[in-house]
Amino acid sequence: MRVQENVSLRPYNTFGIDAKARYFTSFHSQEELLTVLASQEWKHARKMILGGGSNILFTQDFDGLVMKNGIKGISVLREDDEFVYVQAGAGENWHEFVMYCIGQELAGLENLSLIPGNVGASPMQNIGAYGVEIRDTFFELEAFHLHDHALVKFDNAACAFGYRESVFKRQYKDQFVILNVTYRLLKQPRFNTSYGAIEQELQRMGVTVPSIRAISDAVINIRSSKLPNPAEIGNAGSFFKNPEVTREKYEALKAAFPEIVAYPLPEDHFKLAAGWLIEQCGWKGYRDGDAGIHARQALVLVNYGQAKGAELVELAWKVVDSVKEKFGVVLEREVNIV
Ligand code: FAD
Ligand code: EPU
């Protein structure tokens, strides 16, 4: 395994930030990972695991070892009457994995088509889109402890999934390397078209009988129409989470802003569309130098070329302040800042 020095991370993060890694390597198996972790040379180095770099904002150079997870392989572990258990290496591209499942006529991930990044990061924030989250089909994962080198299995409950949350973002932050993830996919699809735009898109496509593939295509069309393609404009998807508020807070906001976009949650809570809040503060399409807010989706911060991570963070703080001032709601970041 080759360890390179002073490597630009620009090709490795979808924001296209030109930060440098003091050292950079990639590993393709648990054995290769252990070789690095156990070696005297790297034992005490600060380490960071990188997937597809689509949920990271580098604000400075990384003075340590960046380790890109390149573990590949997709295999069917077993099946029963209802389910097929499919395991994928952490370094598999997420969308290609979803396409593999659809090709095998296995259902459950079609609403999550076209999310950038790799399989290994999918449980980190319980990725979700269009009414589905991975916790709905996640079975288990294997992870390697960075310090005591134990191989640990986490089932669905052990991951403590929440909205854009898991144990890996909380108490086990920066402690484990996810090696592979197993999904429990359905032989008989249960379509989830609860997200209004999917039904509309299926109609527009002329689809009368939905299929796994048609739903995937509809999601791909919707996503392509509003989310910027990182190959063209640097971004990491939603920069903030959609905030959750109590009924009392929601009703006060609704009285003051009748157009507010919100969705009911269990336990008398409401989720507010952060994109709407940010747009109302006048940020949509804003640009200062190369840092900006996407013109079609105010929840997405963008790098038009040479923006620095620190400039994007500064812009993010301005957005947070203005939303707090106008609505009394504090936006929480979704993107990982390094
Ligand atoms: P990275 O950005 O490489 O890493 C993210 C975090 O996970 C980092 O802290 C990293 O250290 C850690 N990590 C990565 N791999 C491992 C591993 N194997 N073991 C341990 N830690 C690891 N997200 C959604 O949920 N829904 C969406 O609809 C969505 N849409 C997006 C659209 C666009 C255009 C973009 C750019 C991003 C979008 N995202 C979305 C965010 C992003 O795609 C997901 O968070 C994705 O899972 C990140 O995967 P990654 O491999 O790129 O992770
Ligand atoms: N809206 C606006 N202005 C905007 C953007 C949105 O008014 O500029 C309002 C619209 O009313 C719209 C509503 O907000 O109907 C919701 O917008 P959208 O459907 O685009 O979804 P979102 O809530 O902004 C969330 C996820 C996305 C995911 C989509 C689809 C979060 C933080 N974001 O965005 O995930 O793809 O739903 O399910 O939950 C990501 O996590 O990176 C991500 C892109």
Short mmCIF file of C-alpha atoms and ligand atoms in Angstrom, two decimals:
data_model
loop_
_atom_site.label_atom_id
_atom_site.label_comp_id
_atom_site.label_asym_id
_atom_site.label_seq_id
_atom_site.Cartn_x
_atom_site.Cartn_y
_atom_site.Cartn_z
CA MET A 1 0.00 0.00 0.00
CA ARG A 2 1.33 3.35 -1.01
CA VAL A 3 1.11 6.34 1.30
CA GLN A 4 1.39 9.64 -0.57
CA GLU A 5 2.40 12.95 0.97
CA ASN A 6 0.80 16.41 0.58
CA VAL A 7 -2.09 15.26 -1.56
CA SER A 8 -4.77 17.67 -2.76
CA LEU A 9 -8.19 16.47 -1.61
CA ARG A 10 -10.00 18.38 -4.35
CA PRO A 11 -10.80 15.26 -6.42
CA TYR A 12 -11.97 13.48 -3.27
CA ASN A 13 -14.71 15.87 -2.07
CA THR A 14 -17.81 16.94 -3.98
CA PHE A 15 -17.55 20.51 -2.68
CA GLY A 16 -14.31 20.63 -4.71
CA ILE A 17 -12.36 22.24 -1.85
CA ASP A 18 -8.64 22.33 -2.41
CA ALA A 19 -7.49 21.24 1.07
CA LYS A 20 -4.42 19.07 1.44
CA ALA A 21 -3.90 15.80 3.28
CA ARG A 22 -0.48 15.55 4.93
CA TYR A 23 -0.66 11.82 4.11
CA PHE A 24 -3.12 9.92 1.94
CA THR A 25 -3.71 6.25 1.27
CA SER A 26 -6.48 3.88 0.26
CA PHE A 27 -7.21 0.39 1.51
CA HIS A 28 -9.10 -2.41 -0.20
CA SER A 29 -9.53 -5.03 2.53
CA GLN A 30 -9.64 -5.42 6.29
CA GLU A 31 -6.07 -6.82 6.14
CA GLU A 32 -4.77 -3.73 4.34
CA LEU A 33 -6.53 -1.53 6.87
CA LEU A 34 -4.97 -3.45 9.76
CA THR A 35 -1.52 -3.20 8.18
CA VAL A 36 -1.75 0.59 8.36
CA LEU A 37 -3.38 0.77 11.77
CA ALA A 38 -0.90 -1.62 13.38
CA SER A 39 2.25 -0.14 11.89
CA GLN A 40 4.46 1.88 14.23
CA GLU A 41 4.72 4.60 11.61
CA TRP A 42 0.99 5.40 11.55
CA LYS A 43 -0.06 4.26 15.00
CA HIS A 44 -0.18 7.74 16.50
CA ALA A 45 -1.12 9.71 13.39
CA ARG A 46 -4.49 11.49 13.34
CA LYS A 47 -6.69 9.51 10.96
CA MET A 48 -9.73 10.19 8.87
CA ILE A 49 -11.84 7.72 6.86
CA LEU A 50 -13.06 8.97 3.53
CA GLY A 51 -15.79 7.55 1.33
CA GLY A 52 -17.01 9.47 -1.72
CA GLY A 53 -16.46 12.83 0.04
CA SER A 54 -20.05 13.95 -0.66
CA ASN A 55 -20.95 14.97 2.88
CA ILE A 56 -17.76 16.71 3.97
CA LEU A 57 -16.58 20.29 4.01
CA PHE A 58 -12.83 20.72 4.47
CA THR A 59 -12.08 24.04 6.16
CA GLN A 60 -8.35 23.42 6.58
CA ASP A 61 -5.60 21.05 5.54
CA PHE A 62 -5.70 17.68 7.30
CA ASP A 63 -2.53 17.21 9.30
CA GLY A 64 -2.72 13.43 9.47
CA LEU A 65 -3.51 10.35 7.40
CA VAL A 66 -6.59 10.36 5.18
CA MET A 67 -7.64 6.77 4.45
CA LYS A 68 -9.97 6.23 1.53
CA ASN A 69 -12.12 3.14 1.95
CA GLY A 70 -11.94 1.15 -1.27
CA ILE A 71 -13.38 -2.18 -0.09
CA LYS A 72 -15.42 -3.59 -2.96
CA GLY A 73 -17.72 -6.53 -3.57
CA ILE A 74 -21.45 -7.23 -3.58
CA SER A 75 -22.78 -10.64 -2.58
CA VAL A 76 -26.05 -12.30 -1.67
CA LEU A 77 -25.62 -13.81 1.80
CA ARG A 78 -28.90 -15.70 2.06
CA GLU A 79 -32.59 -15.51 1.35
CA ASP A 80 -35.93 -16.64 2.73
CA ASP A 81 -39.47 -16.48 1.39
CA GLU A 82 -39.72 -12.73 1.86
CA PHE A 83 -36.22 -11.25 1.88
CA VAL A 84 -32.80 -11.38 0.25
CA TYR A 85 -29.81 -10.30 2.36
CA VAL A 86 -27.28 -8.46 0.21
CA GLN A 87 -23.89 -7.38 1.53
CA ALA A 88 -21.83 -4.64 -0.11
CA GLY A 89 -18.29 -3.50 0.58
CA ALA A 90 -18.03 0.00 2.06
CA GLY A 91 -16.18 1.28 -1.00
CA GLU A 92 -18.95 0.38 -3.45
CA ASN A 93 -20.62 3.40 -5.01
CA TRP A 94 -24.10 3.80 -3.44
CA HIS A 95 -26.03 4.43 -6.65
CA GLU A 96 -24.36 1.51 -8.41
CA PHE A 97 -25.33 -0.70 -5.48
CA VAL A 98 -28.94 0.51 -5.74
CA MET A 99 -28.85 -0.22 -9.48
CA TYR A 100 -27.51 -3.72 -8.77
CA CYS A 101 -30.44 -4.40 -6.40
CA ILE A 102 -32.96 -3.08 -8.91
CA GLY A 103 -31.35 -5.27 -11.60
CA GLN A 104 -31.96 -8.28 -9.32
CA GLU A 105 -35.63 -7.19 -8.89
CA LEU A 106 -35.01 -6.54 -5.20
CA ALA A 107 -37.02 -3.72 -3.63
CA GLY A 108 -36.45 -1.26 -0.83
CA LEU A 109 -33.74 1.10 -2.04
CA GLU A 110 -35.31 2.48 -5.24
CA ASN A 111 -36.38 5.76 -3.58
CA LEU A 112 -32.73 6.27 -2.61
CA SER A 113 -31.45 6.23 -6.19
CA LEU A 114 -28.80 8.76 -7.23
CA ILE A 115 -27.66 9.72 -3.72
CA PRO A 116 -23.92 10.37 -4.12
CA GLY A 117 -21.27 8.66 -2.01
CA ASN A 118 -20.41 5.13 -1.01
CA VAL A 119 -22.16 2.27 0.77
CA GLY A 120 -19.91 2.59 3.85
CA ALA A 121 -21.21 6.05 4.68
CA SER A 122 -24.87 5.18 4.16
CA PRO A 123 -25.44 4.24 7.84
CA MET A 124 -23.41 7.21 9.13
CA GLN A 125 -26.34 9.57 8.77
CA ASN A 126 -29.04 7.04 7.88
CA ILE A 127 -29.32 8.48 4.38
CA GLY A 128 -32.81 9.26 3.27
CA ALA A 129 -34.87 10.69 0.45
CA TYR A 130 -38.40 10.65 -0.94
CA GLY A 131 -40.09 9.09 2.09
CA VAL A 132 -37.52 6.33 2.72
CA GLU A 133 -34.45 6.00 4.96
CA ILE A 134 -31.88 3.22 4.96
CA ARG A 135 -33.01 2.13 8.42
CA ASP A 136 -36.11 0.70 6.69
CA THR A 137 -33.98 -1.98 4.94
CA PHE A 138 -30.68 -1.94 6.85
CA PHE A 139 -29.88 -5.34 8.41
CA GLU A 140 -26.36 -5.09 9.86
CA LEU A 141 -22.84 -3.81 9.31
CA GLU A 142 -19.34 -4.85 10.23
CA ALA A 143 -16.99 -2.22 11.57
CA PHE A 144 -13.40 -2.21 12.69
CA HIS A 145 -12.37 -0.27 15.78
CA LEU A 146 -9.60 2.19 14.93
CA HIS A 147 -7.81 1.79 18.25
CA ASP A 148 -8.43 -1.66 19.74
CA HIS A 149 -8.78 -3.31 16.29
CA ALA A 150 -11.88 -5.29 17.26
CA LEU A 151 -14.29 -6.37 14.53
CA VAL A 152 -17.79 -5.47 15.71
CA LYS A 153 -21.22 -6.18 14.21
CA PHE A 154 -23.97 -3.58 14.58
CA ASP A 155 -27.58 -4.55 13.93
CA ASN A 156 -30.32 -2.04 13.17
CA ALA A 157 -31.08 -1.28 16.84
CA ALA A 158 -27.38 -0.89 17.74
CA CYS A 159 -26.99 1.83 15.10
CA ALA A 160 -29.64 3.96 16.88
CA PHE A 161 -30.74 5.50 13.63
CA GLY A 162 -32.57 8.81 13.67
CA TYR A 163 -33.24 11.52 11.12
CA ARG A 164 -29.76 11.99 9.56
CA GLU A 165 -28.30 10.39 12.72
CA SER A 166 -26.66 7.24 14.02
CA VAL A 167 -24.27 6.17 16.80
CA PHE A 168 -21.43 6.76 14.34
CA LYS A 169 -22.14 10.51 14.36
CA ARG A 170 -22.62 10.58 18.14
CA GLN A 171 -20.97 8.38 20.80
CA TYR A 172 -18.84 6.40 18.34
CA LYS A 173 -17.78 9.40 16.27
CA ASP A 174 -14.38 8.79 14.60
CA GLN A 175 -13.99 5.43 16.34
CA PHE A 176 -15.02 2.84 13.75
CA VAL A 177 -14.28 2.05 10.13
CA ILE A 178 -17.34 0.56 8.48
CA LEU A 179 -16.17 -2.35 6.31
CA ASN A 180 -19.40 -3.64 4.80
CA VAL A 181 -23.15 -3.18 5.10
CA THR A 182 -25.91 -5.79 4.68
CA TYR A 183 -29.34 -4.77 3.44
CA ARG A 184 -32.48 -6.88 3.77
CA LEU A 185 -34.32 -6.39 0.51
CA LEU A 186 -37.84 -7.35 -0.41
CA LYS A 187 -38.72 -9.93 -3.03
CA GLN A 188 -42.23 -8.43 -3.32
CA PRO A 189 -42.01 -4.66 -3.60
CA ARG A 190 -43.98 -2.35 -1.32
CA PHE A 191 -43.93 0.89 -3.24
CA ASN A 192 -43.57 4.10 -1.30
CA THR A 193 -44.94 6.96 -3.35
CA SER A 194 -45.98 9.04 -0.33
CA TYR A 195 -43.72 11.87 -1.47
CA GLY A 196 -46.08 13.80 -3.75
CA ALA A 197 -43.54 14.59 -6.43
CA ILE A 198 -43.05 10.86 -7.21
CA GLU A 199 -46.72 10.36 -8.13
CA GLN A 200 -46.63 13.48 -10.30
CA GLU A 201 -43.44 12.38 -12.02
CA LEU A 202 -44.80 8.85 -12.66
CA GLN A 203 -47.86 10.45 -14.28
CA ARG A 204 -45.67 12.72 -16.37
CA MET A 205 -43.67 9.66 -17.45
CA GLY A 206 -46.92 7.92 -18.46
CA VAL A 207 -46.42 5.11 -15.93
CA THR A 208 -49.75 3.59 -14.87
CA VAL A 209 -48.44 0.44 -13.14
CA PRO A 210 -45.46 1.32 -10.92
CA SER A 211 -42.38 -0.88 -10.82
CA ILE A 212 -39.13 -0.70 -8.85
CA ARG A 213 -37.36 0.61 -11.93
CA ALA A 214 -40.06 3.22 -12.71
CA ILE A 215 -39.88 4.62 -9.18
CA SER A 216 -36.11 4.76 -9.40
CA ASP A 217 -36.36 6.58 -12.75
CA ALA A 218 -38.90 9.03 -11.31
CA VAL A 219 -36.61 9.78 -8.35
CA ILE A 220 -33.64 10.24 -10.68
CA ASN A 221 -35.65 12.71 -12.78
CA ILE A 222 -36.83 14.71 -9.76
CA ARG A 223 -33.36 14.84 -8.20
CA SER A 224 -31.72 15.86 -11.48
CA SER A 225 -34.20 18.72 -11.88
CA LYS A 226 -33.41 20.42 -8.59
CA LEU A 227 -30.17 19.25 -7.05
CA PRO A 228 -26.91 20.54 -8.52
CA ASN A 229 -24.64 17.89 -10.03
CA PRO A 230 -21.35 18.03 -8.08
CA ALA A 231 -19.49 17.34 -11.32
CA GLU A 232 -20.70 20.78 -12.47
CA ILE A 233 -21.10 22.83 -9.26
CA GLY A 234 -19.41 21.87 -5.99
CA ASN A 235 -21.84 20.97 -3.20
CA ALA A 236 -22.63 18.37 -0.53
CA GLY A 237 -26.43 18.20 -0.85
CA SER A 238 -28.47 19.69 1.98
CA PHE A 239 -26.14 21.71 4.18
CA PHE A 240 -28.62 21.79 7.09
CA LYS A 241 -31.20 19.40 8.48
CA ASN A 242 -34.88 20.23 8.32
CA PRO A 243 -35.57 21.49 11.86
CA GLU A 244 -38.10 19.79 14.11
CA VAL A 245 -40.30 21.96 16.33
CA THR A 246 -43.14 21.51 18.83
CA ARG A 247 -46.78 22.03 17.83
CA GLU A 248 -46.83 25.23 19.88
CA LYS A 249 -43.88 26.66 17.97
CA TYR A 250 -45.30 25.47 14.65
CA GLU A 251 -48.68 27.09 15.31
CA ALA A 252 -47.06 30.39 16.26
CA LEU A 253 -45.03 30.33 13.06
CA LYS A 254 -48.05 29.33 10.97
CA ALA A 255 -50.01 32.28 12.35
CA ALA A 256 -47.21 34.68 11.44
CA PHE A 257 -46.24 32.97 8.15
CA PRO A 258 -49.30 31.19 6.72
CA GLU A 259 -47.30 29.85 3.74
CA ILE A 260 -44.78 28.00 5.91
CA VAL A 261 -43.93 24.49 4.62
CA ALA A 262 -44.13 21.85 7.38
CA TYR A 263 -44.83 18.14 7.82
CA PRO A 264 -46.43 16.55 10.91
CA LEU A 265 -44.25 14.17 12.95
CA PRO A 266 -45.21 11.75 15.73
CA GLU A 267 -45.52 13.09 19.29
CA ASP A 268 -47.02 16.43 18.29
CA HIS A 269 -43.94 17.71 16.53
CA PHE A 270 -43.50 19.23 13.08
CA LYS A 271 -40.65 19.22 10.59
CA LEU A 272 -40.09 22.54 8.85
CA ALA A 273 -38.69 22.78 5.32
CA ALA A 274 -35.36 24.51 5.95
CA GLY A 275 -35.16 25.37 2.23
CA TRP A 276 -38.32 27.45 2.60
CA LEU A 277 -37.03 29.24 5.72
CA ILE A 278 -33.74 30.06 3.99
CA GLU A 279 -35.47 31.20 0.80
CA GLN A 280 -37.73 33.53 2.84
CA CYS A 281 -34.61 35.17 4.25
CA GLY A 282 -33.65 36.09 0.69
CA TRP A 283 -30.69 33.74 0.27
CA LYS A 284 -31.78 31.68 -2.74
CA GLY A 285 -29.37 32.27 -5.62
CA TYR A 286 -27.08 34.43 -3.41
CA ARG A 287 -23.43 34.51 -4.41
CA ASP A 288 -20.38 36.10 -2.81
CA GLY A 289 -17.23 35.32 -4.77
CA ASP A 290 -17.39 31.59 -5.42
CA ALA A 291 -19.46 30.73 -2.35
CA GLY A 292 -23.22 30.71 -2.78
CA ILE A 293 -26.68 29.29 -2.22
CA HIS A 294 -28.10 27.20 -5.04
CA ALA A 295 -30.66 29.00 -7.20
CA ARG A 296 -33.09 26.04 -7.30
CA GLN A 297 -32.64 24.67 -3.76
CA ALA A 298 -31.89 27.08 -0.94
CA LEU A 299 -30.81 24.25 1.38
CA VAL A 300 -27.75 23.56 -0.78
CA LEU A 301 -24.58 25.63 -0.37
CA VAL A 302 -22.43 25.68 -3.49
CA ASN A 303 -18.84 26.29 -4.51
CA TYR A 304 -18.70 27.86 -7.96
CA GLY A 305 -14.99 27.08 -8.25
CA GLN A 306 -12.39 28.44 -5.90
CA ALA A 307 -14.32 29.01 -2.68
CA LYS A 308 -12.49 28.09 0.51
CA GLY A 309 -14.15 25.88 3.11
CA ALA A 310 -13.93 28.76 5.62
CA GLU A 311 -15.88 31.06 3.26
CA LEU A 312 -18.66 28.49 2.97
CA VAL A 313 -18.78 28.08 6.75
CA GLU A 314 -18.96 31.85 7.14
CA LEU A 315 -21.87 31.96 4.70
CA ALA A 316 -23.55 29.09 6.56
CA TRP A 317 -23.34 31.08 9.82
CA LYS A 318 -24.95 34.09 8.17
CA VAL A 319 -27.79 31.85 6.99
CA VAL A 320 -28.21 30.38 10.49
CA ASP A 321 -28.29 33.87 12.04
CA SER A 322 -30.86 35.24 9.63
CA VAL A 323 -33.18 32.22 9.99
CA LYS A 324 -32.86 32.48 13.77
CA GLU A 325 -33.66 36.17 13.69
CA LYS A 326 -36.69 35.89 11.39
CA PHE A 327 -38.22 32.62 12.64
CA GLY A 328 -36.62 31.91 16.02
CA VAL A 329 -35.46 28.53 14.67
CA VAL A 330 -31.87 27.32 14.90
CA LEU A 331 -30.69 25.32 11.88
CA GLU A 332 -28.44 22.36 12.60
CA ARG A 333 -25.72 21.37 10.16
CA GLU A 334 -25.97 18.11 8.23
CA VAL A 335 -22.58 18.27 6.51
CA ASN A 336 -19.47 17.06 8.38
CA ILE A 337 -16.94 19.86 8.88
CA VAL A 338 -13.27 18.88 8.96
P1 FAD B 1 -18.09 10.97 2.95
O1 FAD B 1 -18.49 12.35 2.61
O2 FAD B 1 -16.81 10.46 2.39
O3 FAD B 1 -18.04 10.80 4.53
C1 FAD B 1 -19.10 11.27 5.34
C2 FAD B 1 -18.74 10.96 6.81
O4 FAD B 1 -18.71 9.55 7.01
C3 FAD B 1 -17.34 11.45 7.21
O5 FAD B 1 -17.41 11.80 8.57
C4 FAD B 1 -16.46 10.22 7.02
O6 FAD B 1 -15.33 10.23 7.87
C5 FAD B 1 -17.40 9.10 7.40
N1 FAD B 1 -17.19 7.85 6.68
C6 FAD B 1 -17.29 7.65 5.34
N2 FAD B 1 -17.11 6.35 5.05
C7 FAD B 1 -16.88 5.72 6.21
C8 FAD B 1 -16.61 4.36 6.58
N3 FAD B 1 -16.55 3.39 5.68
N4 FAD B 1 -16.43 4.08 7.89
C9 FAD B 1 -16.48 5.06 8.83
N5 FAD B 1 -16.73 6.35 8.56
C10 FAD B 1 -16.93 6.67 7.27
N6 FAD B 1 -27.78 12.51 1.75
C11 FAD B 1 -28.99 12.01 2.08
O7 FAD B 1 -29.17 11.42 3.16
N7 FAD B 1 -30.05 12.14 1.24
C12 FAD B 1 -29.96 12.75 0.05
O8 FAD B 1 -30.94 12.85 -0.68
C13 FAD B 1 -28.69 13.31 -0.32
N8 FAD B 1 -28.55 13.96 -1.49
C14 FAD B 1 -27.35 14.48 -1.84
C15 FAD B 1 -27.22 15.14 -3.06
C16 FAD B 1 -26.01 15.66 -3.47
C17 FAD B 1 -25.92 16.38 -4.80
C18 FAD B 1 -24.88 15.52 -2.63
C19 FAD B 1 -23.55 16.05 -3.07
C20 FAD B 1 -24.99 14.88 -1.40
C21 FAD B 1 -26.22 14.35 -0.99
N9 FAD B 1 -26.40 13.70 0.23
C22 FAD B 1 -27.61 13.15 0.57
C23 FAD B 1 -25.27 13.59 1.18
C24 FAD B 1 -24.33 12.39 0.89
O9 FAD B 1 -24.53 11.90 -0.40
C25 FAD B 1 -24.53 11.25 1.87
O10 FAD B 1 -24.34 11.70 3.20
C26 FAD B 1 -23.58 10.08 1.62
O11 FAD B 1 -23.96 8.97 2.39
C27 FAD B 1 -22.11 10.43 1.90
O12 FAD B 1 -21.32 9.34 1.45
P2 FAD B 1 -19.78 9.49 1.17
O13 FAD B 1 -19.24 8.14 0.89
O14 FAD B 1 -19.55 10.52 0.17
O15 FAD B 1 -19.28 9.97 2.60
N1 EPU B 2 -38.46 24.63 -0.47
C1 EPU B 2 -38.52 25.97 -0.73
N2 EPU B 2 -37.42 26.59 -1.25
C2 EPU B 2 -36.28 25.92 -1.53
C3 EPU B 2 -36.19 24.54 -1.26
C4 EPU B 2 -37.31 23.91 -0.72
O1 EPU B 2 -39.53 26.59 -0.49
O2 EPU B 2 -35.35 26.57 -2.02
C5 EPU B 2 -39.64 23.95 0.08
C6 EPU B 2 -40.61 23.52 -1.01
O3 EPU B 2 -41.91 23.75 -0.55
C7 EPU B 2 -40.42 22.02 -1.07
C8 EPU B 2 -39.99 21.67 0.34
O4 EPU B 2 -39.26 22.80 0.80
O5 EPU B 2 -41.59 21.38 -1.43
C9 EPU B 2 -39.11 20.44 0.43
O6 EPU B 2 -38.04 20.56 -0.51
P1 EPU B 2 -37.39 19.27 -1.18
O7 EPU B 2 -38.45 18.34 -1.64
O8 EPU B 2 -36.40 19.73 -2.18
O9 EPU B 2 -36.68 18.54 0.02
P2 EPU B 2 -35.82 19.10 1.23
O10 EPU B 2 -36.66 18.99 2.46
O11 EPU B 2 -35.26 20.44 0.91
C10 EPU B 2 -34.92 16.76 1.90
C11 EPU B 2 -33.60 16.15 2.19
C12 EPU B 2 -32.86 15.81 0.91
C13 EPU B 2 -33.70 14.82 0.12
C14 EPU B 2 -35.06 15.47 -0.18
C15 EPU B 2 -36.01 14.50 -0.84
C16 EPU B 2 -32.89 16.98 4.33
C17 EPU B 2 -31.97 17.88 5.09
N3 EPU B 2 -32.81 17.04 3.02
O12 EPU B 2 -34.66 18.03 1.27
O13 EPU B 2 -31.63 15.20 1.26
O14 EPU B 2 -33.08 14.47 -1.09
O15 EPU B 2 -35.68 15.89 1.06
O16 EPU B 2 -36.47 13.59 0.07
O17 EPU B 2 -33.64 16.23 4.95
C18 EPU B 2 -29.34 15.62 1.75
O18 EPU B 2 -29.56 15.11 2.86
O19 EPU B 2 -28.20 16.02 1.41
C19 EPU B 2 -30.44 15.75 0.81
C20 EPU B 2 -30.31 16.30 -0.39
#
